[in-house]
Short mmCIF file of C-alpha atoms in Angstrom, two decimals:
data_model
loop_
_atom_site.label_atom_id
_atom_site.label_comp_id
_atom_site.label_asym_id
_atom_site.label_seq_id
_atom_site.Cartn_x
_atom_site.Cartn_y
_atom_site.Cartn_z
CA UNK A 26 12.67 11.50 -27.56
CA UNK A 27 9.19 12.21 -28.98
CA UNK A 28 7.52 9.29 -28.24
CA UNK A 29 9.06 8.41 -24.65
CA UNK A 30 6.29 12.43 -23.93
CA UNK A 31 3.60 10.45 -26.61
CA UNK A 32 3.75 8.45 -23.54
CA UNK A 33 3.11 11.75 -21.25
CA UNK A 34 0.05 12.64 -23.95
CA UNK A 35 -2.51 9.72 -22.51
CA UNK A 36 -4.56 10.62 -20.32
CA UNK A 37 -4.27 7.30 -18.12
CA UNK A 38 -0.87 7.86 -17.91
CA UNK A 39 -0.11 11.11 -17.36
CA UNK A 40 -3.20 10.65 -14.56
CA UNK A 41 -1.56 7.07 -12.84
CA UNK A 42 1.57 9.51 -13.16
CA UNK A 43 -0.01 11.43 -11.15
CA UNK A 44 -1.77 9.31 -8.43
CA UNK A 45 1.31 7.60 -8.26
CA UNK A 46 4.02 10.18 -6.80
CA UNK A 47 1.45 11.54 -4.63
CA UNK A 48 1.04 8.56 -2.90
CA UNK A 49 4.42 7.70 -2.74
CA UNK A 50 5.87 11.10 -1.30
CA UNK A 51 2.54 11.02 1.32
CA UNK A 52 4.20 7.00 2.26
CA UNK A 53 7.94 8.19 2.59
CA UNK A 54 5.90 10.65 4.84
CA UNK A 55 6.37 7.65 6.60
CA UNK A 56 9.87 8.06 7.18
CA UNK A 57 9.00 11.63 8.75
CA UNK A 58 6.13 10.99 11.07
CA UNK A 59 9.14 8.50 12.40
CA UNK A 60 11.78 10.13 13.23
CA UNK A 61 9.55 13.47 14.69
CA UNK A 62 8.50 10.69 17.03
CA UNK A 63 11.57 9.04 17.33
CA UNK A 64 13.35 12.09 18.35
CA UNK A 65 11.37 13.46 20.23
CA UNK A 66 10.54 10.63 22.34
CA UNK A 67 13.72 9.51 22.57
CA UNK A 68 12.98 5.91 21.71
CA UNK A 69 16.64 4.53 18.91
CA UNK A 70 16.79 1.21 17.32
CA UNK A 71 20.38 1.92 16.59
CA UNK A 72 23.67 2.26 19.81
CA UNK A 73 24.13 5.63 18.14
CA UNK A 74 21.90 6.88 17.28
CA UNK A 75 20.87 7.83 20.87
CA UNK A 76 25.48 8.77 20.95
CA UNK A 77 24.09 12.30 21.68
CA UNK A 78 22.01 11.55 24.70
CA UNK A 79 24.94 10.40 26.93
CA UNK A 80 27.49 7.29 26.33
CA UNK A 81 27.74 3.58 27.67
CA UNK A 82 24.91 2.52 29.76
CA UNK A 83 23.51 5.57 29.36
CA UNK A 84 22.93 5.85 26.58
CA UNK A 85 21.44 1.89 26.29
CA UNK A 86 17.75 3.71 28.15
CA UNK A 87 17.03 4.41 25.20
CA UNK A 88 16.92 1.49 22.97
CA UNK A 89 13.43 0.43 23.29
CA UNK A 90 10.42 0.61 21.50
CA UNK A 91 6.89 3.28 21.51
CA UNK A 92 3.18 2.61 20.62
CA UNK A 93 3.23 5.96 19.13
CA UNK A 94 6.34 4.75 16.68
CA UNK A 95 5.26 1.54 16.62
CA UNK A 96 2.13 2.37 15.33
CA UNK A 97 3.79 4.37 12.33
CA UNK A 98 6.09 1.45 12.11
CA UNK A 99 3.26 -0.54 10.93
CA UNK A 100 1.35 2.37 9.32
CA UNK A 101 4.02 2.71 7.05
CA UNK A 102 4.89 -1.90 6.65
CA UNK A 103 0.88 -1.29 5.31
CA UNK A 104 1.26 1.31 3.21
CA UNK A 105 3.79 -0.71 1.40
CA UNK A 106 2.24 -3.73 1.10
CA UNK A 107 -0.67 -2.58 -0.72
CA UNK A 108 0.71 -0.20 -2.47
CA UNK A 109 3.79 -1.67 -4.76
CA UNK A 110 0.81 -3.63 -6.06
CA UNK A 111 -0.65 -0.84 -6.41
CA UNK A 112 2.36 0.43 -8.22
CA UNK A 113 2.68 -3.02 -10.56
CA UNK A 114 -0.98 -3.25 -11.26
CA UNK A 115 -1.76 0.04 -11.88
CA UNK A 116 0.72 0.61 -14.67
CA UNK A 117 0.62 -2.56 -16.69
CA UNK A 118 -3.49 -1.94 -16.33
CA UNK A 119 -3.09 2.06 -17.82
CA UNK A 120 -0.76 0.44 -20.02
CA UNK A 121 -3.57 -1.61 -21.17
CA UNK A 122 -5.84 0.88 -23.57
CA UNK A 123 -8.43 1.47 -19.84
CA UNK A 124 -11.78 2.82 -20.12
CA UNK A 125 -10.12 7.01 -19.63
CA UNK A 126 -13.11 7.58 -16.73
CA UNK A 127 -12.83 4.39 -15.57
CA UNK A 128 -10.03 4.33 -14.82
CA UNK A 129 -9.30 7.87 -13.71
CA UNK A 130 -11.67 6.38 -10.74
CA UNK A 131 -10.05 3.67 -9.98
CA UNK A 132 -6.69 5.73 -9.76
CA UNK A 133 -8.64 7.79 -7.21
CA UNK A 134 -10.49 5.71 -4.58
CA UNK A 135 -7.33 4.62 -4.17
CA UNK A 136 -6.55 7.05 -3.07
CA UNK A 137 -8.39 9.09 -1.53
CA UNK A 138 -8.78 5.41 0.52
CA UNK A 139 -4.55 5.04 1.79
CA UNK A 140 -5.34 8.50 2.50
CA UNK A 141 -8.17 7.68 5.09
CA UNK A 142 -6.09 4.66 6.34
CA UNK A 143 -3.19 6.83 7.24
CA UNK A 144 -5.47 9.47 8.71
CA UNK A 145 -7.08 6.97 10.29
CA UNK A 146 -3.93 4.31 12.01
CA UNK A 147 -1.82 6.83 13.41
CA UNK A 148 -5.57 9.47 15.25
CA UNK A 149 -6.10 6.52 15.31
CA UNK A 150 -9.91 6.50 14.61
CA UNK A 151 -12.20 3.02 15.82
CA UNK A 152 -13.05 0.55 13.64
CA UNK A 153 -14.09 0.20 11.23
CA UNK A 154 -12.61 3.66 9.81
CA UNK A 155 -9.36 1.79 8.71
CA UNK A 156 -10.72 -1.10 8.13
CA UNK A 157 -12.78 0.55 5.39
CA UNK A 158 -9.95 2.23 4.07
CA UNK A 159 -7.20 -1.16 4.12
CA UNK A 160 -10.50 -2.12 2.66
CA UNK A 161 -11.28 0.04 -0.92
CA UNK A 162 -7.62 0.60 -2.07
CA UNK A 163 -7.77 -3.80 -2.01
CA UNK A 164 -10.85 -3.62 -3.56
CA UNK A 165 -9.29 -1.19 -5.96
CA UNK A 166 -5.90 -2.58 -7.00
CA UNK A 167 -7.78 -6.41 -7.42
CA UNK A 168 -10.82 -5.05 -9.55
CA UNK A 169 -7.37 -3.08 -11.51
CA UNK A 170 -5.29 -6.76 -11.61
CA UNK A 171 -9.05 -8.59 -12.97
CA UNK A 172 -9.15 -5.54 -15.91
CA UNK A 173 -6.11 -6.20 -17.00
CA UNK A 174 -6.09 -9.58 -16.77
CA UNK A 175 -9.58 -10.41 -18.69
CA UNK A 176 -8.33 -8.42 -20.97
CA UNK A 177 -4.71 -9.22 -21.73
CA UNK A 178 -3.79 -12.50 -20.19
CA UNK A 179 -0.76 -13.76 -21.85
CA UNK A 180 0.27 -17.14 -20.12
CA UNK B 7 9.98 -5.33 -30.73
CA UNK B 8 11.18 -1.54 -32.13
CA UNK B 9 8.78 0.40 -30.30
CA UNK B 10 9.73 -1.21 -27.32
CA UNK B 11 13.31 -1.12 -27.34
CA UNK B 12 13.39 2.60 -29.51
CA UNK B 13 12.45 3.05 -25.64
CA UNK B 14 15.72 1.61 -23.88
CA UNK B 15 17.04 3.65 -26.94
CA UNK B 16 16.17 7.52 -24.15
CA UNK B 17 19.25 7.94 -23.09
CA UNK B 18 17.27 8.77 -19.38
CA UNK B 19 15.23 6.34 -20.11
CA UNK B 20 18.59 3.16 -20.39
CA UNK B 21 19.93 5.18 -17.16
CA UNK B 22 16.71 4.98 -15.18
CA UNK B 23 16.93 0.93 -16.59
CA UNK B 24 20.97 0.44 -15.61
CA UNK B 25 20.91 2.08 -12.19
CA UNK B 26 17.69 0.98 -11.07
CA UNK B 27 18.86 -2.98 -11.63
CA UNK B 28 22.13 -1.26 -9.55
CA UNK B 29 19.69 -0.54 -7.27
CA UNK B 30 17.85 -3.32 -6.22
CA UNK B 31 21.18 -6.08 -6.67
CA UNK B 32 22.45 -3.94 -4.07
CA UNK B 33 19.31 -4.73 -2.09
CA UNK B 34 19.02 -8.28 -2.96
CA UNK B 35 21.74 -9.00 -0.96
CA UNK B 36 20.79 -8.21 1.54
CA UNK B 37 18.55 -11.35 1.72
CA UNK B 38 22.61 -12.80 1.41
CA UNK B 39 23.80 -10.66 4.36
CA UNK B 40 21.02 -11.76 6.84
CA UNK B 41 21.05 -15.32 5.93
CA UNK B 42 25.01 -14.96 6.58
CA UNK B 43 24.12 -14.14 10.17
CA UNK B 44 21.19 -16.22 10.96
CA UNK B 45 24.11 -18.92 10.18
CA UNK B 46 26.42 -18.28 10.76
CA UNK B 47 25.11 -17.37 14.36
CA UNK B 48 22.34 -20.12 14.77
CA UNK B 49 19.73 -17.86 15.02
CA UNK B 50 16.60 -18.65 13.05
CA UNK B 51 12.70 -17.36 12.50
CA UNK B 52 11.60 -20.91 12.13
CA UNK B 53 11.33 -23.95 13.64
CA UNK B 54 12.33 -25.62 11.03
CA UNK B 55 14.81 -23.95 9.69
CA UNK B 56 17.09 -25.28 12.81
CA UNK B 57 16.32 -29.01 12.38
CA UNK B 58 19.50 -29.79 11.65
CA UNK B 59 20.96 -28.12 14.68
CA UNK B 60 18.81 -31.15 17.28
CA UNK B 61 15.24 -31.80 18.25
CA UNK B 62 12.63 -30.71 19.14
CA UNK B 63 13.18 -28.55 22.45
CA UNK B 64 17.47 -29.27 21.79
CA UNK B 65 16.50 -26.53 18.63
CA UNK B 66 13.58 -24.95 20.25
CA UNK B 67 17.31 -22.41 22.21
CA UNK B 68 17.93 -21.35 18.26
CA UNK B 69 14.64 -18.91 18.10
CA UNK B 70 15.88 -16.16 19.11
CA UNK B 71 17.43 -12.28 17.99
CA UNK B 72 20.54 -11.34 18.07
CA UNK B 73 22.03 -7.75 17.13
CA UNK B 74 23.71 -7.74 13.80
CA UNK B 75 20.75 -10.02 12.10
CA UNK B 76 18.01 -7.47 13.19
CA UNK B 77 20.18 -4.26 12.05
CA UNK B 78 20.55 -6.56 8.51
CA UNK B 79 16.86 -6.42 8.35
CA UNK B 80 16.57 -2.72 9.99
CA UNK B 81 18.63 -1.82 7.04
CA UNK B 82 16.74 -4.06 4.24
CA UNK B 83 13.64 -3.00 5.54
CA UNK B 84 14.86 0.79 5.04
CA UNK B 85 16.54 0.24 1.92
CA UNK B 86 12.53 -0.87 0.07
CA UNK B 87 10.84 2.05 2.08
CA UNK B 88 12.89 4.71 0.35
CA UNK B 89 14.05 2.10 -3.29
CA UNK B 90 10.20 1.87 -3.89
CA UNK B 91 9.94 5.56 -4.11
CA UNK B 92 12.59 5.77 -5.86
CA UNK B 93 11.84 3.13 -8.59
CA UNK B 94 7.90 4.16 -8.94
CA UNK B 95 9.11 7.95 -9.73
CA UNK B 96 11.91 7.24 -11.77
CA UNK B 97 10.03 5.11 -13.26
CA UNK B 98 7.77 7.75 -14.83
CA UNK B 99 10.31 10.89 -13.86
CA UNK B 100 12.06 8.95 -17.19
CA UNK B 101 9.15 9.19 -18.83
CA UNK B 102 8.32 12.63 -18.62
CA UNK B 103 11.07 14.45 -21.04
CA UNK B 104 13.03 15.25 -18.52
CA UNK B 105 16.49 17.07 -19.53
CA UNK B 106 18.89 14.75 -19.26
CA UNK B 107 21.76 15.49 -17.28
CA UNK B 108 19.60 16.59 -14.60
CA UNK B 109 18.18 14.15 -14.76
CA UNK B 110 20.87 11.28 -14.89
CA UNK B 111 22.48 13.64 -11.84
CA UNK B 112 19.47 12.61 -9.93
CA UNK B 113 20.54 8.38 -10.15
CA UNK B 114 23.59 8.44 -9.51
CA UNK B 115 22.89 10.59 -6.05
CA UNK B 116 20.37 8.33 -5.31
CA UNK B 117 21.93 5.26 -5.70
CA UNK B 118 25.18 6.66 -4.10
CA UNK B 119 23.50 8.30 -0.80
CA UNK B 120 21.63 4.50 -0.99
CA UNK B 121 24.77 2.54 -1.40
CA UNK B 122 26.28 4.97 1.24
CA UNK B 123 22.89 3.80 4.01
CA UNK B 124 24.54 0.35 3.76
CA UNK B 125 28.04 0.72 4.32
CA UNK B 126 27.15 3.22 7.03
CA UNK B 127 24.24 1.13 8.41
CA UNK B 128 26.79 -2.23 8.72
CA UNK B 129 29.50 -1.14 9.77
CA UNK B 130 28.36 1.18 12.27
CA UNK B 131 29.33 4.27 11.36
CA UNK B 132 29.12 7.18 13.75
CA UNK B 133 25.98 9.75 12.98
CA UNK B 134 25.14 11.60 10.77
CA UNK B 135 26.87 8.97 8.53
CA UNK B 136 23.96 7.34 8.27
CA UNK B 137 21.11 10.19 7.79
CA UNK B 138 23.36 11.80 5.80
CA UNK B 139 22.82 8.84 3.27
CA UNK B 140 19.44 8.61 4.02
CA UNK B 141 18.64 12.13 3.91
CA UNK B 142 19.92 12.42 0.18
CA UNK B 143 18.43 9.50 -1.12
CA UNK B 144 14.91 10.94 0.10
CA UNK B 145 15.27 14.33 -0.93
CA UNK B 146 16.32 12.82 -4.51
CA UNK B 147 12.98 11.45 -5.06
CA UNK B 148 11.34 14.37 -3.55
CA UNK B 149 12.90 16.27 -6.15
CA UNK B 150 12.10 13.71 -8.93
CA UNK B 151 8.43 13.85 -7.66
CA UNK B 152 8.56 17.74 -8.26
CA UNK B 153 9.32 17.94 -11.30
CA UNK B 154 7.52 15.02 -12.64
CA UNK B 155 4.10 16.64 -10.86
CA UNK B 156 5.46 20.26 -11.52
CA UNK B 157 5.14 19.13 -15.83
CA UNK B 158 3.01 17.05 -15.72
CA UNK B 159 -0.06 17.29 -13.52
CA UNK B 160 -3.36 15.10 -14.37
CA UNK B 161 -5.49 14.47 -11.66
CA UNK C 12 -3.48 6.14 -27.53
CA UNK C 13 -2.10 3.35 -30.15
CA UNK C 14 1.60 3.37 -28.47
CA UNK C 15 0.14 2.59 -25.44
CA UNK C 16 -1.60 -0.99 -26.38
CA UNK C 17 1.19 -1.13 -28.79
CA UNK C 18 3.82 -1.76 -25.71
CA UNK C 19 0.34 -4.36 -24.76
CA UNK C 20 0.52 -5.85 -28.81
CA UNK C 21 4.47 -6.85 -28.31
CA UNK C 22 4.52 -10.86 -27.13
CA UNK C 23 6.92 -10.45 -23.09
CA UNK C 24 5.95 -7.05 -21.90
CA UNK C 25 2.10 -8.89 -22.39
CA UNK C 26 3.23 -12.37 -20.93
CA UNK C 27 5.44 -9.39 -17.92
CA UNK C 28 1.78 -7.92 -17.39
CA UNK C 29 0.30 -10.38 -16.83
CA UNK C 30 3.12 -12.44 -14.46
CA UNK C 31 2.93 -9.67 -12.81
CA UNK C 32 -0.97 -9.20 -12.09
CA UNK C 33 -0.91 -12.75 -10.77
CA UNK C 34 2.42 -12.58 -8.18
CA UNK C 35 1.21 -8.88 -7.29
CA UNK C 36 -1.91 -10.83 -6.50
CA UNK C 37 -0.41 -13.83 -4.56
CA UNK C 38 0.87 -11.41 -2.53
CA UNK C 39 -2.48 -9.50 -0.94
CA UNK C 40 -2.71 -12.75 0.07
CA UNK C 41 -1.10 -12.67 2.07
CA UNK C 42 -3.02 -9.40 3.88
CA UNK C 43 -5.84 -12.04 3.58
CA UNK C 44 -3.92 -14.70 5.29
CA UNK C 45 -3.00 -12.46 8.10
CA UNK C 46 -5.74 -11.30 9.26
CA UNK C 47 -8.56 -14.04 8.77
CA UNK C 48 -5.46 -15.73 11.79
CA UNK C 49 -5.34 -12.19 13.27
CA UNK C 50 -9.83 -12.97 13.90
CA UNK C 51 -10.52 -16.43 14.43
CA UNK C 52 -7.38 -16.40 17.24
CA UNK C 53 -7.81 -13.34 19.44
CA UNK C 54 -4.37 -11.41 17.93
CA UNK C 55 -3.79 -8.23 17.38
CA UNK C 56 -1.56 -5.40 17.49
CA UNK C 57 -4.13 -2.24 18.39
CA UNK C 58 -6.05 -1.26 20.67
CA UNK C 59 -8.30 -0.04 18.17
CA UNK C 60 -8.64 -3.72 16.32
CA UNK C 61 -9.46 -5.93 19.75
CA UNK C 62 -12.11 -3.24 21.00
CA UNK C 63 -15.12 -5.04 19.71
CA UNK C 64 -13.99 -7.94 22.79
CA UNK C 65 -13.92 -6.10 25.93
CA UNK C 66 -13.27 -2.58 27.29
CA UNK C 67 -10.23 -1.09 28.99
CA UNK C 68 -8.00 -3.99 30.44
CA UNK C 69 -10.81 -6.42 29.40
CA UNK C 70 -9.60 -5.90 25.43
CA UNK C 71 -5.37 -5.88 26.19
CA UNK C 72 -5.26 -9.16 27.11
CA UNK C 73 -5.55 -9.70 22.81
CA UNK C 74 -2.47 -7.33 22.26
CA UNK C 75 -0.29 -10.14 21.50
CA UNK C 76 1.20 -11.64 19.18
CA UNK C 77 1.25 -14.80 17.60
CA UNK C 78 3.48 -17.97 15.78
CA UNK C 79 1.13 -18.31 13.51
CA UNK C 80 -0.22 -14.66 12.75
CA UNK C 81 4.46 -14.17 13.13
CA UNK C 82 4.79 -16.66 9.83
CA UNK C 83 3.10 -15.12 7.56
CA UNK C 84 4.83 -11.33 7.88
CA UNK C 85 7.22 -13.11 7.50
CA UNK C 86 6.01 -14.71 4.75
CA UNK C 87 4.90 -11.06 3.39
CA UNK C 88 7.98 -9.64 4.01
CA UNK C 89 10.50 -11.88 2.06
CA UNK C 90 7.32 -11.76 -0.95
CA UNK C 91 7.61 -8.10 -0.50
CA UNK C 92 11.49 -8.19 -0.65
CA UNK C 93 12.21 -10.21 -3.31
CA UNK C 94 9.11 -9.51 -5.92
CA UNK C 95 9.95 -5.52 -5.79
CA UNK C 96 13.07 -6.19 -7.67
CA UNK C 97 11.39 -8.48 -10.13
CA UNK C 98 8.80 -6.25 -10.84
CA UNK C 99 11.03 -3.76 -11.32
CA UNK C 100 14.06 -4.98 -13.26
CA UNK C 101 11.07 -7.35 -15.19
CA UNK C 102 9.65 -4.98 -16.64
CA UNK C 103 12.30 -2.55 -16.95
CA UNK C 104 14.25 -5.72 -18.96
CA UNK C 105 11.32 -7.11 -20.11
CA UNK C 106 11.21 -3.63 -22.48
CA UNK C 107 14.97 -4.17 -23.25
CA UNK C 108 14.01 -7.05 -26.18
CA UNK C 109 14.48 -10.40 -24.76
CA UNK C 110 14.32 -12.79 -26.72
CA UNK C 111 10.48 -13.50 -26.03
CA UNK C 112 11.51 -18.16 -24.98
CA UNK C 113 14.20 -17.04 -22.57
CA UNK C 114 12.30 -14.08 -21.29
CA UNK C 115 8.66 -15.93 -20.28
CA UNK C 116 10.71 -19.17 -18.80
CA UNK C 117 12.05 -16.06 -16.40
CA UNK C 118 8.20 -15.54 -15.71
CA UNK C 119 7.27 -18.25 -14.69
CA UNK C 120 10.07 -19.60 -12.65
CA UNK C 121 9.94 -16.30 -10.22
CA UNK C 122 6.40 -16.80 -10.86
CA UNK C 123 6.06 -20.71 -9.84
CA UNK C 124 9.48 -20.08 -7.11
CA UNK C 125 6.96 -18.00 -4.60
CA UNK C 126 4.09 -19.85 -4.76
CA UNK C 127 6.20 -22.79 -3.75
CA UNK C 128 7.48 -20.62 -1.47
CA UNK C 129 4.42 -19.66 0.81
CA UNK C 130 3.42 -23.18 0.11
CA UNK C 131 6.31 -24.47 1.96
CA UNK C 132 6.33 -20.90 4.72
CA UNK C 133 2.80 -21.23 5.15
CA UNK C 134 2.53 -25.45 5.95
CA UNK C 135 5.59 -25.12 7.09
CA UNK C 136 7.17 -27.87 4.92
CA UNK C 137 10.33 -28.84 6.21
CA UNK C 138 13.85 -27.11 4.70
CA UNK C 139 14.99 -26.54 1.97
CA UNK C 140 11.82 -26.80 1.08
CA UNK C 141 11.19 -23.10 1.39
CA UNK C 142 15.06 -22.34 0.27
CA UNK C 143 14.56 -24.01 -2.82
CA UNK C 144 11.13 -22.01 -3.75
CA UNK C 145 14.03 -18.73 -2.20
CA UNK C 146 16.91 -19.89 -4.10
CA UNK C 147 15.03 -20.93 -8.02
CA UNK C 148 12.86 -16.85 -7.77
CA UNK C 149 16.51 -14.95 -6.16
CA UNK C 150 18.41 -16.55 -9.06
CA UNK C 151 16.02 -15.65 -11.57
CA UNK C 152 16.18 -11.61 -10.70
CA UNK C 153 19.52 -11.87 -10.80
CA UNK C 154 19.97 -13.80 -14.32
CA UNK C 155 17.42 -10.56 -15.73
CA UNK C 156 19.11 -7.45 -13.69
CA UNK C 157 22.61 -9.18 -15.37
CA UNK C 158 21.26 -9.51 -18.55
CA UNK C 159 19.46 -6.59 -19.32
CA UNK C 160 23.27 -4.75 -17.66
CA UNK C 161 24.69 -6.69 -20.61
CA UNK C 162 22.61 -4.85 -22.62
CA UNK C 163 22.00 -1.70 -22.22
CA UNK C 164 24.31 -0.75 -19.08
CA UNK C 165 24.45 3.04 -19.42
CA UNK C 166 25.80 5.24 -16.15
#
């Protein structure tokens, strides 16, 4: 077990673990937000989900789409599209021996930008608030990919 | 190479690797299920996919949506939304030196819950079967995030 | 820090890191492609995104769907569905002490197949070009899962 806990003794890796766990937990909240809007607005995608509101044709009227629910789902999918590259590239970048202060700055910027992106998407705030959150997270991830490939490329 | 195989000598990490490979393979089966329903029901999203069933306007009638196909696609997306946090948080939690029996219990519950969720979604079983599968997997992932952050938080 | 950089001294792990960073960067380009088509074709999903093109009812006409945008979004989602298993299974397989030449062949085939899949999807090329790209990537990931589970199964 000693070897493993040594990984977590590394400052960069431990910081990556903390920021990754935080941003993934935030992403999981989007499921709760979707469920909240589906139930309060009675908007469902599956017949079995609205069986308690009526039987047969009476229940079918709840099988519909709703702007609010679709907005949360788009925010959730955008999270997936951006947090998956952060996870993969960030993990490998953390293991490539980067400068700790630069690495931790990357993690903080990414997590801050994605939280801001979610707030801007769900409020919603006028553009370019959401675009800014997206672009900062995107640039941070590409910067980590560039640093990883520059120092450790092996094809 | 010695250092790497030592990682796999660790009981928790090796168990995580097995459960992660199993649940990711299960998720990949959803692509096969989608392809199966698309071909047996002749329901396609791209014009080039139904070119063999006719030319021009005749082929366009297969560009449609179908309840069965959409159900599999929703189950697949729900898998992605929940298995990605399990992968990221579970990997980092495995490396944080947890108690092996507690860690392996988390992995088993997650994998069991997600397999049950898929069965409940595709049959479909009446609610709250699918909700139960979802909630157990969700709670297990949050529990791992909490344990990781409690023992190793570094911001 | 020594232990971490030793991970990157391992040939297989370093190759995995490079191929993973490349294919994740490619996946991120899909966001740029979506944004490009949304802006050049004036096709938006959120009212705040088209506020600069007019006010009130005048802006609403840009809230629509477009074949080209939907095609890029399907390619992006297919990437997510396939690159997530590659990342998880590939990382764990890399750590299981595989034969370097076999492991690197897996990574190269996967990355080549997914780039081909994207080209076939966006051009689009006639089938079975896209199906071939998908199937090669799928088979490579399952092959890594099989090798990992065969050598290291621990449930």
